[in-house]
Amino acid sequence: MYKRTTRIRFSEVDKSGFLTMGGLLRLFQDLIFVYVADKNLGEEYTAKSGCTWFRLSWQIDVIKMPRVTQRVELSTYITEVRQSLVYMEIKMCDEDGNLLAIAEDMLAYYNIEESTVEIQDESIWPREDFGEKSRHEFRGRRIAVSKASPFSLAQTFRISEHLLDLNGHANNVRLIEKALEICGLENYDVKSLRAEFKNQILPEWQVSAFVCEADGVVKVEFKNEYGLLCDVFEFSVLDYVDFL
């Protein structure tokens, strides 16, 4: 297990002083990034291999958001490695060990030049960083969309530089924050999210965001200008109201 202790920073909270979903996403994403770097599997390794890890899905459930300056412990471990796939769990706990949030992360080993998945060498992952899958009931990677609740076009936007990451495609945390903004949930108490990343979103693409609400859950689809479905997001809050 890989662990890191930090404080909740001013830039990660909303006006109530509690950590936002966007702030939590960044903490979890940065934890994975630093973990990979500390295991010598970061930029130097990917430059040699020509491959990197492409996130296929997020699932995050919040039990209780911490407040600004509060100390938290972030931890992650691998639950399974299978051919091109890596499954990880990420947790955030308070100083007393109480669980505040938990995530399931699914990554694919991806050849950047060929745009294909590759079989990874499983021996690169330290055995001490493997752990048992928790008993938390995650809802599965694929997000089902009911035809009875049609999506409507909410916004069209172009992928600008600030949405990109080191690999030259749109960063998934920034895309989730964009989806939260589009459906009006950025200032609400989002308690859980699922994100399914189907296709990379590249610079200067024009992306259309389609939104629907079904059974108290808001779903957002991102499609490129040719109609290719790139991402699907699902958000729920403690007390749902009509955001659309």
mmCIF file of C-alpha atoms in Angstrom, residues 2-8 27 31 70-75 93-95:
data_model
loop_
_atom_site.group_PDB
_atom_site.id
_atom_site.type_symbol
_atom_site.label_atom_id
_atom_site.label_comp_id
_atom_site.label_asym_id
_atom_site.label_seq_id
_atom_site.Cartn_x
_atom_site.Cartn_y
_atom_site.Cartn_z
ATOM 1 C CA TYR A 2 1.182 3.489 -0.873
ATOM 2 C CA LYS A 3 0.315 6.286 1.586
ATOM 3 C CA ARG A 4 0.603 10.038 1.768
ATOM 4 C CA THR A 5 -0.561 12.526 4.408
ATOM 5 C CA THR A 6 -1.655 16.053 3.509
ATOM 6 C CA ARG A 7 -3.869 18.945 4.574
ATOM 7 C CA ILE A 8 -6.920 20.165 2.702
ATOM 8 C CA LEU A 27 -6.062 14.643 -4.754
ATOM 9 C CA LEU A 31 -1.735 10.426 -5.558
ATOM 10 C CA GLN A 70 -7.919 19.235 8.027
ATOM 11 C CA ARG A 71 -5.272 16.510 7.900
ATOM 12 C CA VAL A 72 -6.129 13.473 5.795
ATOM 13 C CA GLU A 73 -4.338 10.287 4.817
ATOM 14 C CA LEU A 74 -4.506 9.197 1.175
ATOM 15 C CA SER A 75 -3.711 5.599 0.290
ATOM 16 C CA CYS A 93 -9.274 8.782 5.787
ATOM 17 C CA ASP A 94 -9.173 11.294 8.626
ATOM 18 C CA GLU A 95 -6.517 11.299 11.355
#
